[in-house]
Amino acid sequence: MAAPPPSLKVSEWADTYRFLSSESSSEPGRWRTDTAPYQKEIMDCATQPGIKRITIKSASQTGKSEILNNIMGYFIHLDPCPMLFIQPTEGLASAYSKERLAPIFRDSAVLRERISKAKTRDSDNTILSKSFSGGHLALIGANSAAGLASRPVRLLLMDEIDRYPSSSGTEGDPRALAEKRTSTFWNRLVVESSTPTIKGMSPIEKEYENGTRETWAWKCPKCEKWVGPRWKDLIWQDKTAPVLRCPHCQSEFEERIWKKQPGKWVASAEYKGHRSFHLNALVSPSSWVSWDDLIDEFLRAKRAGIEDLKVFVNTRLGETWEDQGDAVEEEIMEQRREYYDAQIPEEVCVLTAGIDVQDDRIEAELVGWGIGKESWGIEFVRFFGNPATDTDVWSQLDTWLLQNYDYDNGRKIGVSCACIDSGGHCTTQVYKFTRRREQRRVFSIKGRGGAGIPIIGKYSRNNRERAALFTLGVDAIKGLILASLKLEEEGPGYCHFPRDIKRGYTKEFFMGLTSEKRVTRYSRGVPRVRWEKRTSGVRNEPLDCRVYARAALEILNPDLEALAHGETGDKRVYKVRKVLSKGVSL
């Protein structure tokens, strides 16, 4: 008669049977839960009676993926059942299987015995499907409607849920589809994790708020109260080493002192079958990421601008990013205008242009960029004529793009990259114009709205003129511009505008620049962000031109700090995407 499986908690199982491979860990060898003791309770609650859902809102480098891996390994070994592991896309699911799970199955003997080596022709064990006695594991992407609608599962693991599409094809919310598959199991368990994204739009934030809302806390060495480490309590100015201040007694201790103290999870909401945990990188083992490392990252992100700061908040603090409002008043922008000492302020390192084509004119803005993507509006112009038939209007634009502009010391600078919208008017003419000027980095673009679309997508030449065409995530770029316009202090991300009315920065320009606002609309309970005009009838070409000028900067991808310090001729200064024909040099 077979002996019953040993009675172990998930953390005990991991300490006994789990081995870390050199491919996926900087510390290969036997798993040790006490390396990151905050992981223990999260793993162990997976087998606690009554728990139906575990939510992990987490920074990167806290081991959240390994928590999911250990829960999965425990169930394969000791409590086999049907299980489903979802990644944002099928490609990521395949990569996760090969890069993360394959070494686990190879190096942990109890799992290697149950899951044989994957064979692409063996339907019972492929890259995305693992069978074992008593159950199976399927790996799918959240974009696969067919995979989400398959057979029932008892254990559902969902990683990086904030990166899931809002709908899997036409079937609806992929998480809701997946959870329906667990409904027939009385002992079902859903485990979800993610780094958060935008406040009010982040699924992991919503799920965390619905649970016990637990934070990891250490006992203060002085007052012995429990302290959850927060970024605002970390102090490093004028210190030989950073210290964390206790919010209760104001005592300050260094990282090594805090991390030696007893720790526990502290909940702020009632338990109702759903435990939710928040991890920030301050609690990570120092060998993974130290407080000094985090401070260096923060200072670099602050210098680089809003996008990098947002990434830091999401991936290091494990917090959602809160944008500063949903609209900007044109009067505030108009009052911000200032006198420039020359055509080009000395802080400007790069010039880009954004160009919008209408039925009777072409509108364009020239924008200067400095360290941290601080921007200076240089000129907003209109060229009148029918772009579909009038070649002179294109000649005027070409002449404008070829101009050089003066600094105060007499040095000159030209346009480094330009983007022209091909989506609405005179598409063929735009393609013809840009195709012949790609060596000058003049590119066609087409905007796409919606969440999750990258700022700059892959380019294609799938058009009659064989012109390089970039797809833009216009909603994402508009969000960056809105956040920059909201900044009140000069520095990274701040937007400057000239007072000289001849440069085109009139009241009409600022009305167009601020013509749209971001609103949240709900469809079947799912929040979706949309950009809508604040007032009907207001022209939004100035905003579009600024979007395209920002896109040109992203395509060019310059090292602004290197340029600011006079470095040239270095490959790292310009990292423009390789879209040009063979033989054409940048």
Coordinates of C-alpha atoms in Angstrom, one line a residue:
M1 CA 0.0 0.0 0.0
A2 CA 1.4 3.4 -1.0
A3 CA 2.4 5.8 1.8
P4 CA 0.4 9.0 2.0
P5 CA 2.2 12.1 0.8
P6 CA 4.1 14.0 3.5
S7 CA 2.2 16.8 5.3
L8 CA 4.1 19.9 4.4
K9 CA 3.5 23.6 3.9
V10 CA 4.5 25.1 0.6
S11 CA 7.5 26.8 2.1
E12 CA 8.6 23.5 3.7
W13 CA 8.1 21.7 0.4
A14 CA 10.3 24.3 -1.3
D15 CA 13.0 24.1 1.4
T16 CA 13.0 20.3 1.1
Y17 CA 12.7 19.7 -2.7
R18 CA 13.3 22.8 -4.7
F19 CA 16.6 23.6 -6.4
L20 CA 17.4 26.9 -8.1
S21 CA 19.2 26.7 -11.4
S22 CA 22.0 29.0 -12.6
E23 CA 19.9 30.0 -15.6
S24 CA 17.3 31.7 -13.5
S25 CA 19.0 32.6 -10.2
S26 CA 22.0 34.5 -9.0
E27 CA 22.1 32.2 -6.0
P28 CA 21.8 28.6 -7.5
G29 CA 21.4 25.6 -5.2
R30 CA 18.9 24.5 -2.7
W31 CA 16.0 26.9 -2.1
R32 CA 16.0 28.7 1.3
T33 CA 12.8 30.5 2.3
D34 CA 14.7 32.4 5.0
T35 CA 16.6 34.3 2.4
A36 CA 13.4 36.3 1.9
P37 CA 11.3 35.5 4.9
Y38 CA 8.3 37.5 3.7
Q39 CA 7.7 34.8 1.1
K40 CA 6.9 32.2 3.7
E41 CA 3.4 33.3 4.7
I42 CA 2.3 34.0 1.1
M43 CA 3.3 30.5 0.0
D44 CA 1.9 28.8 3.1
C45 CA -1.5 30.3 2.8
A46 CA -2.0 28.5 -0.5
T47 CA -2.9 25.4 1.5
Q48 CA -4.8 27.0 4.3
P49 CA -8.4 25.9 4.5
G50 CA -11.0 28.5 3.3
I51 CA -8.6 30.6 1.2
K52 CA -9.9 31.0 -2.3
R53 CA -7.7 33.8 -3.6
I54 CA -4.2 35.2 -3.1
T55 CA -3.2 38.5 -4.5
I56 CA 0.4 39.7 -4.7
K57 CA 0.9 43.4 -5.6
S58 CA 4.6 43.5 -5.9
A59 CA 7.7 45.3 -7.0
S60 CA 10.3 43.6 -9.1
Q61 CA 13.1 41.6 -7.5
T62 CA 11.0 40.5 -4.6
G63 CA 10.7 36.9 -5.8
K64 CA 7.0 37.0 -6.6
S65 CA 7.4 34.7 -9.6
E66 CA 9.2 32.1 -7.5
I67 CA 6.3 32.2 -5.1
L68 CA 4.0 31.2 -7.9
N69 CA 6.5 28.6 -9.1
N70 CA 6.7 27.0 -5.6
I71 CA 2.9 26.8 -5.3
M72 CA 2.8 25.2 -8.7
G73 CA 5.5 22.7 -7.8
Y74 CA 3.9 21.8 -4.5
F75 CA 0.6 20.9 -6.2
I76 CA 2.3 18.9 -8.9
H77 CA 4.1 16.9 -6.3
L78 CA 1.8 16.5 -3.4
D79 CA -1.7 17.6 -4.5
P80 CA -1.9 17.0 -8.2
C81 CA -4.9 18.6 -10.0
P82 CA -5.7 20.4 -13.2
M83 CA -4.0 23.8 -13.2
L84 CA -3.6 26.8 -15.6
F85 CA -0.7 29.3 -15.6
I86 CA -1.5 32.5 -17.6
Q87 CA 1.0 35.0 -18.9
P88 CA 0.1 38.3 -20.7
T89 CA 0.7 36.7 -24.2
E90 CA 1.3 33.3 -25.6
G91 CA 4.8 34.3 -26.6
L92 CA 5.6 35.1 -23.0
A93 CA 3.9 31.9 -21.8
S94 CA 6.2 29.9 -24.1
A95 CA 9.3 31.8 -23.0
Y96 CA 8.3 31.4 -19.3
S97 CA 8.0 27.6 -19.8
K98 CA 11.4 27.3 -21.5
E99 CA 13.3 29.7 -19.4
R100 CA 11.8 29.4 -16.0
L101 CA 9.8 26.2 -15.7
A102 CA 12.1 23.8 -17.6
P103 CA 15.0 24.3 -15.2
I104 CA 12.7 23.8 -12.3
F105 CA 11.5 20.5 -13.6
R106 CA 15.0 19.5 -14.5
D107 CA 16.7 20.4 -11.2
S108 CA 14.1 19.4 -8.7
A109 CA 14.1 15.6 -8.6
V110 CA 10.5 15.1 -7.4
L111 CA 9.2 17.2 -10.3
R112 CA 11.6 15.6 -12.8
E113 CA 10.2 12.2 -11.9
R114 CA 6.6 13.4 -12.7
I115 CA 7.2 15.5 -15.8
S116 CA 9.2 14.0 -18.6
K117 CA 11.3 16.1 -21.0
A118 CA 9.1 18.1 -23.3
K119 CA 8.7 16.7 -26.8
T120 CA 7.0 18.8 -29.5
R121 CA 5.3 15.8 -31.0
D122 CA 4.1 14.4 -27.7
S123 CA 0.6 15.9 -27.1
D124 CA 0.9 15.0 -23.3
N125 CA 4.0 17.0 -22.7
T126 CA 4.8 20.0 -24.9
I127 CA 6.2 23.5 -24.1
L128 CA 2.7 24.8 -23.2
S129 CA 1.2 21.6 -21.8
K130 CA 2.6 19.3 -19.0
S131 CA 0.8 16.1 -17.9
F132 CA 1.5 14.2 -14.7
S133 CA -0.3 11.6 -12.6
G134 CA -3.5 13.1 -11.2
G135 CA -3.5 16.3 -13.2
H136 CA -2.0 18.6 -15.9
L137 CA -0.6 22.1 -16.3
A138 CA -1.5 24.3 -19.2
L139 CA 0.4 27.5 -20.0
I140 CA -1.4 30.1 -22.1
G141 CA -1.4 33.8 -23.0
A142 CA -4.2 36.1 -21.9
N143 CA -4.7 37.0 -25.5
S144 CA -5.8 33.4 -26.3
A145 CA -9.5 33.1 -26.2
A146 CA -9.4 29.5 -27.1
G147 CA -7.0 28.6 -24.3
L148 CA -9.2 30.5 -21.8
A149 CA -12.3 28.6 -22.7
S150 CA -10.9 25.0 -22.4
R151 CA -11.4 22.4 -19.7
P152 CA -11.9 23.1 -15.9
V153 CA -9.0 23.8 -13.6
R154 CA -8.7 23.8 -9.8
L155 CA -5.5 25.9 -9.5
L156 CA -5.3 29.1 -11.5
L157 CA -2.1 31.0 -11.5
M158 CA -2.1 34.5 -13.2
D159 CA 1.2 36.5 -13.5
E160 CA 1.5 40.2 -14.5
I161 CA -2.3 40.7 -14.8
D162 CA -1.8 44.4 -15.3
R163 CA -0.3 43.6 -18.7
Y164 CA -3.3 41.5 -19.8
P165 CA -5.4 42.8 -22.7
S166 CA -8.8 44.2 -21.7
S167 CA -10.4 41.6 -23.9
S168 CA -9.3 38.2 -25.2
G169 CA -10.3 38.6 -28.8
T170 CA -14.0 39.3 -28.7
E171 CA -14.7 37.1 -25.7
G172 CA -14.2 39.7 -22.9
D173 CA -12.0 40.0 -19.8
P174 CA -9.4 37.2 -19.9
R175 CA -9.3 37.0 -16.1
A176 CA -13.1 36.5 -15.9
L177 CA -13.0 33.9 -18.6
A178 CA -10.2 32.0 -16.7
E179 CA -11.9 32.2 -13.4
K180 CA -15.1 30.6 -14.8
R181 CA -13.0 27.5 -15.4
T182 CA -12.5 27.1 -11.6
S183 CA -16.2 27.2 -10.7
T184 CA -16.8 23.5 -10.5
F185 CA -14.1 22.9 -7.8
W186 CA -15.1 23.4 -4.2
N187 CA -11.4 23.7 -3.3
R188 CA -10.4 26.0 -6.1
L189 CA -7.6 28.5 -5.6
V190 CA -6.7 31.6 -7.6
V191 CA -3.3 33.1 -7.3
E192 CA -2.6 36.4 -9.1
S193 CA 0.4 38.7 -9.1
S194 CA 1.6 41.8 -10.9
T195 CA 3.6 44.9 -10.7
P196 CA 1.0 47.7 -10.7
T197 CA 0.4 50.4 -13.4
I198 CA -1.9 53.4 -13.4
K199 CA -4.0 54.3 -10.4
G200 CA -7.6 53.6 -10.9
M201 CA -6.8 51.4 -13.9
S202 CA -4.7 48.8 -12.3
P203 CA -6.3 45.3 -11.9
I204 CA -3.8 44.2 -9.2
E205 CA -4.5 47.4 -7.2
K206 CA -8.2 46.6 -7.3
E207 CA -7.7 43.0 -6.2
Y208 CA -5.3 44.1 -3.5
E209 CA -7.9 46.5 -2.1
N210 CA -10.6 43.7 -2.1
G211 CA -8.4 41.5 0.1
T212 CA -6.8 41.7 3.5
R213 CA -4.4 44.5 2.3
E214 CA -1.3 43.1 4.1
T215 CA 2.1 44.8 4.3
W216 CA 5.4 43.3 5.5
A217 CA 6.5 45.0 8.7
W218 CA 9.6 44.9 11.0
K219 CA 9.6 45.4 14.8
C220 CA 11.3 48.7 15.6
P221 CA 14.5 48.1 17.5
K222 CA 13.6 50.9 19.9
C223 CA 9.9 51.2 20.4
E224 CA 9.1 47.7 19.3
K225 CA 6.1 48.8 17.2
W226 CA 5.6 47.2 13.8
V227 CA 6.9 49.3 10.9
G228 CA 6.0 48.8 7.2
P229 CA 8.9 50.3 5.3
R230 CA 7.8 53.3 3.1
W231 CA 9.8 55.2 0.6
K232 CA 9.0 58.5 2.3
D233 CA 10.5 57.3 5.5
L234 CA 13.9 56.5 3.8
I235 CA 16.5 59.2 4.5
W236 CA 19.8 59.5 2.7
Q237 CA 20.7 63.1 2.4
D238 CA 23.8 64.0 4.4
K239 CA 24.0 60.4 5.6
T240 CA 27.0 58.0 5.3
A241 CA 24.4 55.3 4.7
P242 CA 20.6 55.5 4.1
V243 CA 18.4 55.0 7.2
L244 CA 14.8 54.2 7.6
R245 CA 12.9 56.4 10.2
C246 CA 10.4 54.7 12.4
P247 CA 7.1 56.7 12.0
H248 CA 6.2 56.0 15.7
C249 CA 9.3 57.0 17.7
Q250 CA 11.3 58.8 14.9
S251 CA 14.3 56.5 15.5
E252 CA 16.6 55.9 12.5
F253 CA 18.4 52.7 11.7
E254 CA 20.4 51.4 8.8
E255 CA 19.3 48.7 6.4
R256 CA 21.3 45.9 8.0
I257 CA 19.7 46.7 11.4
W258 CA 16.1 46.7 10.1
K259 CA 16.5 43.5 8.1
K260 CA 17.7 41.6 11.2
Q261 CA 14.5 42.4 13.1
P262 CA 11.6 40.1 13.4
G263 CA 9.1 40.5 10.6
K264 CA 5.4 39.7 10.0
W265 CA 2.5 40.5 7.7
V266 CA 0.1 43.2 9.0
A267 CA -3.4 43.3 7.6
S268 CA -5.6 46.5 7.4
A269 CA -8.8 44.8 6.3
E270 CA -10.9 41.9 7.4
Y271 CA -10.2 38.4 6.2
K272 CA -13.0 36.9 4.0
G273 CA -11.3 34.1 2.1
H274 CA -9.0 36.5 0.2
R275 CA -5.5 37.4 1.3
S276 CA -3.7 40.2 -0.5
F277 CA -0.1 41.2 0.0
H278 CA 2.0 44.2 -1.0
L279 CA 5.7 44.0 -1.5
N280 CA 8.1 46.9 -2.3
A281 CA 11.7 46.5 -3.0
L282 CA 12.7 48.0 0.4
V283 CA 12.1 44.6 1.9
S284 CA 14.1 42.6 -0.7
P285 CA 17.3 40.9 0.5
S286 CA 20.2 43.3 0.1
S287 CA 22.0 40.8 -2.2
W288 CA 19.0 41.2 -4.6
V289 CA 18.7 45.0 -4.4
S290 CA 20.0 47.2 -1.6
W291 CA 18.7 50.6 -0.4
D292 CA 21.8 52.2 -2.0
D293 CA 20.8 50.6 -5.3
L294 CA 17.2 51.9 -5.0
I295 CA 18.4 55.5 -4.2
D296 CA 20.7 55.5 -7.2
E297 CA 17.8 54.2 -9.4
F298 CA 15.5 56.8 -8.1
L299 CA 17.9 59.7 -8.7
R300 CA 18.6 58.5 -12.2
A301 CA 14.9 58.2 -12.9
K302 CA 14.2 61.6 -11.5
R303 CA 16.8 63.1 -13.8
A304 CA 15.5 61.2 -16.8
G305 CA 11.9 62.4 -16.5
I306 CA 8.4 61.3 -15.9
E307 CA 8.5 57.9 -17.8
D308 CA 11.4 56.6 -15.8
L309 CA 10.0 57.9 -12.6
K310 CA 6.8 56.1 -13.3
V311 CA 8.7 52.9 -14.0
F312 CA 10.5 53.3 -10.6
V313 CA 7.2 53.8 -8.7
N314 CA 5.6 50.7 -10.4
T315 CA 8.5 48.3 -10.4
R316 CA 10.5 49.3 -7.3
L317 CA 7.9 50.6 -4.9
G318 CA 5.1 48.3 -6.2
E319 CA 2.7 51.2 -6.3
T320 CA 0.4 52.6 -8.9
W321 CA 1.3 55.8 -10.7
E322 CA -1.1 58.7 -10.1
D323 CA -1.2 61.2 -13.0
Q324 CA -1.6 64.8 -12.0
G325 CA -5.2 65.5 -13.1
D326 CA -7.0 64.9 -16.4
A327 CA -6.8 68.3 -18.1
V328 CA -4.7 71.4 -18.5
E329 CA -6.0 75.0 -18.7
E330 CA -4.7 76.9 -21.7
E331 CA -4.5 80.1 -19.7
I332 CA -1.8 78.5 -17.4
M333 CA 0.2 77.4 -20.4
E334 CA -0.1 80.9 -22.0
Q335 CA 1.1 82.6 -18.8
R336 CA 4.1 80.2 -18.8
R337 CA 5.6 81.8 -21.9
E338 CA 9.1 83.2 -21.4
Y339 CA 11.8 85.1 -23.3
Y340 CA 14.5 83.0 -24.9
D341 CA 18.1 84.4 -25.2
A342 CA 18.4 83.1 -28.8
Q343 CA 16.5 81.1 -31.3
I344 CA 17.6 77.9 -29.5
P345 CA 18.1 78.0 -25.7
E346 CA 21.5 76.6 -24.6
E347 CA 19.9 73.7 -22.8
V348 CA 18.5 72.2 -26.0
C349 CA 20.5 69.2 -27.3
V350 CA 18.1 67.9 -30.1
L351 CA 15.4 69.3 -32.3
T352 CA 12.5 67.2 -33.5
A353 CA 9.4 68.1 -35.6
G354 CA 5.9 66.9 -35.5
I355 CA 3.8 67.4 -38.7
D356 CA 0.0 67.1 -39.2
V357 CA -1.6 67.2 -42.7
Q358 CA -5.0 68.7 -43.3
D359 CA -7.1 69.2 -46.5
D360 CA -6.0 72.8 -47.0
R361 CA -2.7 73.1 -45.0
I362 CA 0.1 71.5 -43.2
E363 CA 0.8 72.3 -39.6
A364 CA 4.1 71.6 -37.8
E365 CA 5.9 72.2 -34.5
L366 CA 9.6 72.3 -33.9
V367 CA 10.5 71.2 -30.3
G368 CA 13.9 71.3 -28.6
W369 CA 14.8 68.6 -26.0
G370 CA 17.3 68.7 -23.1
I371 CA 18.3 66.4 -20.3
G372 CA 15.4 64.5 -18.7
K373 CA 13.3 65.3 -21.8
E374 CA 12.8 68.8 -20.7
S375 CA 11.3 70.6 -23.7
W376 CA 11.3 74.0 -25.4
G377 CA 8.7 74.9 -28.0
I378 CA 10.7 76.6 -30.8
E379 CA 8.2 77.3 -33.6
F380 CA 4.7 76.4 -34.6
V381 CA 4.0 77.0 -38.3
R382 CA 1.3 76.6 -41.0
F383 CA 1.9 76.1 -44.7
F384 CA -1.3 76.7 -46.7
G385 CA -2.2 74.8 -49.8
N386 CA -3.9 71.5 -50.8
P387 CA -1.3 68.8 -50.0
A388 CA -3.1 66.4 -52.4
T389 CA -2.4 68.6 -55.5
D390 CA -0.1 71.5 -54.5
T391 CA 3.5 70.5 -54.7
D392 CA 4.5 74.0 -53.4
V393 CA 3.1 73.3 -49.9
W394 CA 5.4 70.2 -49.7
S395 CA 8.4 72.3 -50.9
Q396 CA 7.7 74.8 -48.2
L397 CA 7.7 72.1 -45.6
D398 CA 10.9 70.6 -47.0
T399 CA 12.7 74.0 -46.8
W400 CA 11.5 74.4 -43.2
L401 CA 12.9 71.0 -42.2
L402 CA 16.3 71.9 -43.8
Q403 CA 16.7 75.1 -41.8
N404 CA 19.4 75.5 -39.2
Y405 CA 18.8 77.4 -36.0
D406 CA 21.1 79.5 -33.9
Y407 CA 22.3 79.3 -30.3
D408 CA 23.4 82.5 -28.5
N409 CA 27.1 81.6 -29.2
G410 CA 26.5 81.4 -32.9
R411 CA 26.5 77.6 -33.0
K412 CA 23.8 76.1 -35.2
I413 CA 21.5 73.0 -35.0
G414 CA 19.2 71.4 -37.4
V415 CA 16.2 69.0 -37.2
S416 CA 17.4 65.5 -36.2
C417 CA 14.1 63.6 -36.7
A418 CA 10.6 64.4 -37.9
C419 CA 7.3 62.5 -38.0
I420 CA 4.4 63.1 -40.4
D421 CA 0.9 61.8 -39.8
S422 CA -0.2 59.6 -42.7
G423 CA -3.4 58.4 -41.1
G424 CA -6.1 60.8 -42.2
H425 CA -5.2 63.0 -45.2
C426 CA -3.1 62.6 -48.4
T427 CA -1.6 59.3 -47.3
T428 CA 0.1 58.6 -50.6
Q429 CA 1.7 62.1 -50.7
V430 CA 3.0 61.6 -47.2
Y431 CA 4.5 58.3 -48.1
K432 CA 6.2 59.7 -51.1
F433 CA 7.6 62.7 -49.2
T434 CA 9.0 60.6 -46.3
R435 CA 10.4 57.8 -48.5
R436 CA 12.7 60.1 -50.3
R437 CA 13.9 61.7 -47.0
E438 CA 14.4 58.8 -44.7
Q439 CA 18.2 59.5 -44.8
R440 CA 17.2 62.7 -43.0
R441 CA 15.1 60.8 -40.5
V442 CA 11.8 62.0 -41.8
F443 CA 9.3 59.2 -41.2
S444 CA 5.6 58.5 -41.7
I445 CA 3.6 57.6 -38.7
K446 CA 0.1 56.4 -37.9
G447 CA -1.5 56.7 -34.5
R448 CA -3.4 53.9 -32.6
G449 CA -5.5 54.6 -29.6
G450 CA -6.1 52.2 -26.7
A451 CA -4.4 51.0 -23.6
G452 CA -1.3 48.8 -23.7
I453 CA -0.1 50.0 -27.1
P454 CA 3.6 50.9 -27.0
I455 CA 4.7 54.4 -27.6
I456 CA 6.6 53.3 -30.7
G457 CA 5.6 50.1 -32.4
K458 CA 7.4 48.1 -35.0
Y459 CA 7.8 49.8 -38.3
S460 CA 6.6 48.3 -41.6
R461 CA 6.9 49.1 -45.3
N462 CA 3.6 47.5 -46.2
N463 CA 2.5 50.3 -48.4
R464 CA 2.7 51.1 -52.1
E465 CA 5.5 53.6 -51.7
R466 CA 7.5 51.2 -49.5
A467 CA 7.9 54.0 -47.0
A468 CA 8.9 53.2 -43.4
L469 CA 5.7 53.6 -41.3
F470 CA 5.7 53.7 -37.5
T471 CA 2.7 52.9 -35.4
L472 CA 2.3 55.2 -32.4
G473 CA 0.5 54.5 -29.1
V474 CA -1.0 58.0 -29.1
D475 CA -2.9 57.6 -25.8
A476 CA 0.4 56.8 -24.0
I477 CA 2.2 59.8 -25.6
K478 CA -0.7 62.1 -24.8
G479 CA -0.5 60.9 -21.2
L480 CA 3.2 61.8 -21.0
I481 CA 2.5 65.2 -22.6
L482 CA -0.3 65.9 -20.1
A483 CA 1.9 65.0 -17.2
S484 CA 4.7 67.2 -18.5
L485 CA 2.3 70.2 -19.0
K486 CA 1.2 69.7 -15.4
L487 CA 4.8 70.1 -14.0
E488 CA 5.4 73.5 -12.3
E489 CA 9.1 73.3 -11.6
E490 CA 11.7 73.5 -14.3
G491 CA 13.7 70.4 -14.8
P492 CA 13.1 66.9 -16.3
G493 CA 9.9 66.8 -18.3
Y494 CA 9.0 70.5 -17.9
C495 CA 7.6 72.3 -21.0
H496 CA 8.9 75.8 -21.9
F497 CA 7.2 78.1 -24.5
P498 CA 8.5 81.3 -26.1
R499 CA 6.9 84.7 -25.5
D500 CA 7.7 85.9 -29.0
I501 CA 4.3 85.8 -30.8
K502 CA 6.0 85.4 -34.2
R503 CA 7.0 81.9 -33.2
G504 CA 3.3 80.9 -33.4
Y505 CA 2.6 80.2 -29.7
T506 CA -0.7 82.1 -29.7
K507 CA -3.8 81.7 -27.6
E508 CA -5.2 79.5 -30.4
F509 CA -2.1 77.3 -30.1
F510 CA -2.6 76.7 -26.4
M511 CA -6.3 76.1 -26.9
G512 CA -5.3 73.3 -29.3
L513 CA -2.5 71.9 -27.1
T514 CA -4.9 71.6 -24.2
S515 CA -8.0 70.7 -26.3
E516 CA -8.3 67.1 -25.0
K517 CA -8.7 65.5 -21.6
R518 CA -8.4 61.9 -20.4
V519 CA -11.6 60.4 -19.1
T520 CA -12.5 56.9 -17.8
R521 CA -15.5 55.2 -19.3
Y522 CA -16.8 51.9 -18.0
S523 CA -17.9 49.1 -20.4
R524 CA -19.5 46.1 -18.7
G525 CA -17.7 47.2 -15.5
V526 CA -14.3 47.3 -17.1
P527 CA -12.6 50.8 -16.9
R528 CA -11.2 52.1 -20.2
V529 CA -9.3 55.4 -20.7
R530 CA -10.3 57.6 -23.6
W531 CA -9.2 61.0 -24.8
E532 CA -12.0 63.3 -25.6
K533 CA -12.2 67.0 -26.7
R534 CA -12.9 69.3 -23.8
T535 CA -15.0 71.6 -26.0
S536 CA -16.5 70.8 -29.3
G537 CA -15.2 72.7 -32.3
V538 CA -11.7 73.4 -30.9
R539 CA -8.9 72.3 -33.2
N540 CA -6.5 69.8 -31.8
E541 CA -3.7 70.0 -34.4
P542 CA -1.2 71.6 -31.9
L543 CA -1.6 68.6 -29.6
D544 CA -1.2 66.2 -32.5
C545 CA 2.0 68.0 -33.6
R546 CA 3.4 67.8 -30.1
V547 CA 2.6 64.1 -30.0
Y548 CA 4.4 63.5 -33.3
A549 CA 7.4 65.6 -32.2
R550 CA 7.6 63.5 -29.0
A551 CA 7.4 60.3 -31.2
A552 CA 10.3 61.6 -33.3
L553 CA 12.4 61.9 -30.1
E554 CA 11.5 58.3 -29.1
I555 CA 12.4 57.0 -32.6
L556 CA 15.7 58.9 -32.4
N557 CA 16.3 57.7 -28.9
P558 CA 19.3 60.1 -28.1
D559 CA 21.6 60.0 -25.1
L560 CA 20.6 63.5 -24.1
E561 CA 23.2 63.7 -21.2
A562 CA 26.0 62.7 -23.6
L563 CA 24.9 65.4 -26.1
A564 CA 24.6 68.0 -23.3
H565 CA 28.2 67.3 -22.4
G566 CA 29.3 67.8 -26.0
E567 CA 29.9 64.1 -26.8
T568 CA 29.4 63.4 -30.5
G569 CA 30.3 60.7 -33.0
D570 CA 29.6 58.0 -30.4
K571 CA 27.1 55.2 -31.4
R572 CA 25.4 55.6 -28.1
V573 CA 24.5 59.2 -28.8
Y574 CA 21.9 58.3 -31.4
K575 CA 20.2 54.9 -31.2
V576 CA 17.7 55.5 -34.0
R577 CA 15.8 52.5 -35.2
K578 CA 17.3 50.8 -38.2
V579 CA 14.7 51.4 -40.8
L580 CA 16.7 52.9 -43.6
S581 CA 17.5 51.2 -46.9
K582 CA 20.8 49.4 -47.4
G583 CA 23.6 51.8 -48.2
V584 CA 21.9 54.8 -46.6
S585 CA 23.9 56.2 -43.8
L586 CA 22.8 58.0 -40.7

